[in-house]
């Protein structure tokens, strides 16, 4: 502009305006809360860059055309739209997604998609829409970047509060051990109860155990869990629907978890863990981390409750009795689960 003497083009003024970014996710007892939590963490980071973010839960829009129309108005005013949904939701609600995404003026608004696998099944299901960027925060260690794709655990998004907890070395020699049971926002297979039952059968010594109750736990599962709590000799604290697990991570020595977002957070912080996978997708990535001696797998839910409880007990005891193993696991986990995913994506 200085060299030619021409006035500033329109885009120069546009850059000075507050960018509007809209996030669409799902959460329920069926889909869990990982999609919504991940998206919320990303949108929080955009505020530091001067963007104006908003987030909507698509599960509440199904069958409500009035709310869908209101959302479309929001979407049409956006500079960027980020979609983070479960593949099952896509299969069941293609018409809804076509209606919302089809309203986007792609000359003005960038479309970003979080997908569940490296072969991008969600993108294939919504193939009518051209996404400017597709992100799969799973697959290979590190990150692989092309013009319109980001793949790998290097693209994992964490809540900003976790960065402060990520220390170079954890005290893996501390006694007595504190346990955290955290199995996601819905825990559809009631793995929380299985972990506590395993602890009750395994340990005569009293330990401090925190159990996270997600917002979408089934009532029947809660009844079973509370029955197991009443039988327990351990000092148990129930944490109901926390916005994040930062405070719980502060004092935990061993985490008993499932293979979703919580697993990635535990790895990022270097917390020794036993992992039970809910499905084959989780199993594949957990096996990768187990091969790098970052965690110990108890198994997959399809293997049955009694088998899992016995396996959980064996793996928990292995971690409890070996501070050296806990130290090694903690160090390896931080190496294979890097941070900075939010800034990389932005």
XYZ file of C-alpha atoms in Angstrom:
346
model
C 0.000 0.000 0.000
C 2.816 2.398 0.866
C 4.657 1.659 -2.367
C 1.662 2.134 -4.668
C -0.053 4.944 -2.813
C -3.360 3.088 -3.032
C -5.906 3.187 -0.236
C -6.300 0.203 2.095
C -8.333 -2.659 0.600
C -11.546 -3.774 2.290
C -9.905 -6.803 3.905
C -7.575 -4.553 5.872
C -10.585 -3.063 7.637
C -12.126 -6.510 8.073
C -9.023 -7.660 9.935
C -9.584 -4.892 12.483
C -13.064 -6.194 13.311
C -13.677 -8.825 15.967
C -13.782 -12.212 14.277
C -16.830 -14.338 15.066
C -16.256 -18.068 15.562
C -19.141 -20.475 16.160
C -18.689 -23.997 17.543
C -21.151 -26.868 17.160
C -20.742 -30.018 19.269
C -22.786 -32.835 20.812
C -23.053 -34.221 24.328
C -25.386 -36.775 25.883
C -25.342 -40.120 27.673
C -24.841 -41.691 24.228
C -22.070 -39.409 22.934
C -20.400 -38.421 26.214
C -19.034 -34.901 26.776
C -15.595 -35.119 25.141
C -16.636 -33.328 21.932
C -18.154 -30.399 23.828
C -15.254 -30.114 26.290
C -12.637 -30.177 23.527
C -14.461 -27.511 21.533
C -14.975 -25.332 24.609
C -11.242 -25.431 25.365
C -10.419 -24.388 21.798
C -12.929 -21.536 21.815
C -11.530 -20.260 25.128
C -8.143 -19.853 23.460
C -9.659 -17.845 20.599
C -10.692 -15.159 23.105
C -7.010 -14.402 23.705
C -6.685 -13.740 19.983
C -9.530 -11.232 20.034
C -12.174 -13.521 18.542
C -15.799 -13.595 19.658
C -16.750 -17.269 20.257
C -20.067 -18.987 20.869
C -20.899 -22.675 21.272
C -24.086 -24.643 20.632
C -25.174 -28.173 21.543
C -26.620 -29.844 18.455
C -28.372 -32.576 20.444
C -30.869 -29.973 21.709
C -31.725 -28.846 18.179
C -32.977 -32.157 16.802
C -36.650 -31.773 15.942
C -36.792 -28.079 16.900
C -36.940 -26.063 13.701
C -37.304 -22.742 15.537
C -33.962 -23.233 17.287
C -32.381 -24.539 14.082
C -33.439 -21.354 12.265
C -31.978 -19.226 15.071
C -28.700 -21.148 14.858
C -28.553 -20.683 11.085
C -28.774 -16.926 11.632
C -25.790 -17.171 14.014
C -23.857 -19.326 11.563
C -24.433 -16.932 8.674
C -22.889 -14.117 10.725
C -19.749 -16.145 11.514
C -16.255 -15.890 10.091
C -15.446 -19.460 11.131
C -17.584 -22.484 11.969
C -16.114 -25.445 13.893
C -17.964 -28.785 13.945
C -17.079 -31.465 16.529
C -19.606 -34.324 16.476
C -19.839 -38.062 17.018
C -20.035 -40.158 13.809
C -23.234 -41.765 15.124
C -24.880 -38.347 15.389
C -23.894 -37.613 11.793
C -25.415 -40.856 10.512
C -28.681 -40.166 12.344
C -28.958 -36.443 11.542
C -27.535 -35.873 8.065
C -30.509 -33.726 7.017
C -30.042 -31.434 10.012
C -26.313 -30.996 9.336
C -26.929 -30.414 5.627
C -29.439 -27.709 6.501
C -27.059 -25.924 8.884
C -23.822 -26.315 6.915
C -25.551 -25.644 3.610
C -26.468 -22.171 4.870
C -22.809 -21.169 5.193
C -21.365 -18.716 2.697
C -17.941 -20.308 2.259
C -16.579 -17.243 0.528
C -16.937 -15.496 3.902
C -16.852 -18.289 6.501
C -14.177 -20.965 7.006
C -15.426 -24.477 7.831
C -13.427 -26.616 10.270
C -14.209 -30.235 11.196
C -12.973 -32.484 13.996
C -13.096 -36.081 12.807
C -12.838 -39.317 14.763
C -10.421 -41.362 12.644
C -7.565 -40.785 10.231
C -9.711 -41.978 7.300
C -12.162 -39.146 8.110
C -15.531 -40.970 8.274
C -17.463 -37.831 9.257
C -16.060 -35.863 6.335
C -17.051 -38.694 4.006
C -20.607 -38.728 5.377
C -20.914 -34.965 4.837
C -19.114 -35.075 1.498
C -21.423 -32.454 -0.023
C -19.717 -29.858 2.185
C -16.159 -28.748 1.446
C -14.248 -28.243 4.702
C -11.309 -25.833 4.734
C -9.595 -27.783 7.517
C -10.173 -31.273 8.939
C -8.530 -32.270 12.220
C -8.092 -35.781 13.591
C -6.381 -35.522 17.010
C -5.632 -39.271 17.009
C -3.431 -41.659 15.071
C 0.311 -41.059 14.895
C 2.457 -39.532 17.636
C 3.356 -35.913 17.048
C 1.487 -34.255 14.216
C 1.209 -34.436 10.420
C 0.133 -31.241 8.660
C -0.965 -30.713 5.065
C -2.804 -27.815 3.450
C -6.244 -28.847 4.695
C -5.600 -31.608 7.267
C -4.029 -31.973 10.708
C -3.569 -35.512 12.030
C -1.989 -36.842 15.218
C -1.966 -36.543 18.985
C -0.004 -33.305 18.650
C -3.360 -31.709 17.767
C -4.941 -32.720 21.091
C -6.630 -29.788 22.811
C -6.351 -29.337 26.571
C -7.942 -26.911 28.986
C -5.568 -24.013 29.651
C -5.559 -24.817 33.375
C -3.736 -28.106 32.708
C -0.672 -26.355 31.319
C 0.160 -25.095 34.812
C -0.041 -28.637 36.246
C 2.341 -30.168 33.725
C 5.546 -30.435 35.710
C 8.777 -32.090 34.653
C 8.732 -34.739 37.356
C 5.932 -36.130 39.504
C 6.560 -37.482 42.984
C 5.960 -41.159 42.277
C 7.351 -42.256 45.650
C 4.592 -40.650 47.721
C 2.662 -42.801 50.204
C -0.151 -43.477 50.810
C -1.438 -43.440 47.265
C -4.429 -41.371 46.189
C -6.740 -42.760 43.493
C -8.931 -41.001 40.956
C -11.749 -42.820 39.145
C -12.870 -40.779 36.135
C -14.721 -42.513 33.317
C -16.139 -39.695 31.215
C -19.325 -37.689 31.156
C -21.698 -40.630 30.641
C -19.800 -43.856 31.523
C -22.331 -45.986 29.589
C -20.789 -49.313 30.694
C -20.536 -48.243 34.353
C -16.771 -48.736 34.449
C -16.606 -46.470 37.526
C -18.429 -49.112 39.556
C -16.165 -51.871 38.230
C -13.048 -49.944 39.260
C -14.380 -49.318 42.763
C -15.463 -52.942 43.116
C -11.967 -53.991 42.116
C -10.439 -51.672 44.735
C -12.851 -52.965 47.378
C -11.935 -56.585 46.628
C -8.223 -55.946 46.281
C -7.245 -53.638 49.107
C -7.720 -53.993 52.846
C -5.755 -50.798 53.550
C -7.837 -47.600 53.449
C -7.063 -45.204 50.584
C -8.400 -41.838 49.474
C -10.489 -42.308 46.316
C -12.101 -39.528 44.285
C -14.874 -40.604 41.903
C -16.080 -38.238 39.195
C -19.816 -38.367 38.426
C -20.435 -37.102 34.895
C -23.508 -35.057 33.923
C -24.950 -37.855 31.765
C -24.592 -40.863 34.067
C -27.575 -43.221 33.848
C -29.668 -43.375 37.032
C -29.408 -47.175 37.142
C -25.606 -46.947 36.973
C -25.565 -44.376 39.768
C -27.650 -46.657 41.983
C -25.175 -49.486 41.419
C -22.209 -47.198 42.052
C -23.663 -45.853 45.303
C -24.285 -49.395 46.494
C -20.579 -50.135 45.959
C -19.622 -46.894 47.730
C -21.605 -47.942 50.799
C -19.730 -51.264 50.942
C -16.323 -49.627 50.664
C -13.855 -49.139 53.503
C -11.984 -46.480 51.545
C -12.304 -42.739 52.087
C -14.432 -41.808 49.072
C -15.212 -38.355 47.745
C -17.763 -37.964 44.949
C -17.220 -35.095 42.490
C -20.450 -34.203 40.701
C -20.288 -32.837 37.121
C -17.120 -30.707 37.389
C -16.380 -28.260 34.565
C -12.875 -29.747 34.461
C -10.723 -32.125 36.509
C -7.852 -29.749 37.252
C -8.302 -29.768 41.028
C -8.695 -33.572 41.065
C -5.435 -34.036 39.154
C -3.451 -32.097 41.767
C -3.179 -34.892 44.334
C -3.776 -38.069 42.322
C -1.110 -40.780 42.221
C -2.938 -43.406 40.142
C -5.809 -42.671 37.746
C -8.384 -45.354 36.899
C -9.972 -44.162 33.670
C -11.515 -44.946 30.293
C -9.968 -44.284 26.910
C -11.422 -40.900 25.990
C -10.392 -37.301 26.610
C -9.568 -37.975 30.278
C -6.962 -40.523 29.194
C -5.240 -37.880 27.065
C -5.271 -35.373 29.922
C -3.778 -37.940 32.307
C -1.038 -38.751 29.792
C -0.314 -35.063 29.243
C 0.166 -34.591 32.995
C 2.220 -37.776 33.384
C -0.164 -39.439 35.842
C 0.281 -43.247 36.009
C -2.960 -44.878 34.936
C -4.981 -48.014 34.312
C -7.226 -47.661 31.239
C -10.378 -49.520 30.224
C -11.473 -48.858 26.649
C -15.123 -48.481 25.702
C -14.758 -49.441 22.040
C -12.342 -50.512 19.314
C -11.351 -46.940 18.404
C -10.217 -46.251 21.950
C -8.558 -49.648 22.115
C -6.344 -48.916 19.093
C -4.948 -45.666 20.508
C -4.619 -47.032 24.062
C -2.656 -50.007 22.731
C -0.311 -47.538 21.047
C 0.301 -45.733 24.354
C 0.670 -49.016 26.213
C 3.347 -50.097 23.723
C 5.229 -46.923 24.665
C 4.877 -47.816 28.380
C 2.720 -44.746 29.073
C -0.230 -46.598 30.639
C -1.518 -50.066 31.498
C -4.678 -51.376 29.833
C -7.177 -53.392 31.856
C -9.055 -54.374 28.688
C -12.124 -53.423 26.662
C -15.717 -53.340 27.942
C -16.813 -56.035 25.500
C -14.689 -58.564 27.433
C -17.246 -58.702 30.277
C -17.503 -57.306 33.803
C -16.041 -60.199 35.806
C -13.048 -60.548 33.507
C -12.454 -56.795 33.669
C -12.662 -56.609 37.456
C -10.002 -59.315 37.795
C -7.807 -57.634 35.181
C -8.250 -54.231 36.837
C -7.119 -55.655 40.160
C -4.004 -57.207 38.639
C -2.998 -53.996 36.840
C -3.743 -51.731 39.826
C -1.629 -53.926 42.095
C 1.203 -53.845 39.558
C 1.226 -50.037 39.613
C 0.811 -49.770 43.377
C 3.774 -51.965 44.189
C 6.283 -50.401 41.786
C 7.279 -46.732 42.218
C 9.889 -47.341 39.513
C 7.189 -48.339 37.033
C 5.124 -45.293 37.967
C 8.109 -42.995 37.402
C 8.880 -44.571 34.026
C 5.242 -44.395 32.942
C 4.964 -40.756 33.998
C 8.036 -39.736 32.014
C 7.056 -41.683 28.882
C 3.502 -40.324 28.893
C 4.604 -36.693 28.770
C 6.921 -37.456 25.856
C 4.198 -39.024 23.710
C 1.391 -36.574 24.569
C 2.603 -33.064 23.749
C 0.727 -29.835 24.384
C 0.039 -26.807 22.216
C -2.726 -28.308 20.105
C -4.991 -25.268 20.378
C -2.378 -22.777 19.204
C -1.301 -25.117 16.407
C -4.870 -25.339 15.097
C -5.524 -21.616 15.405
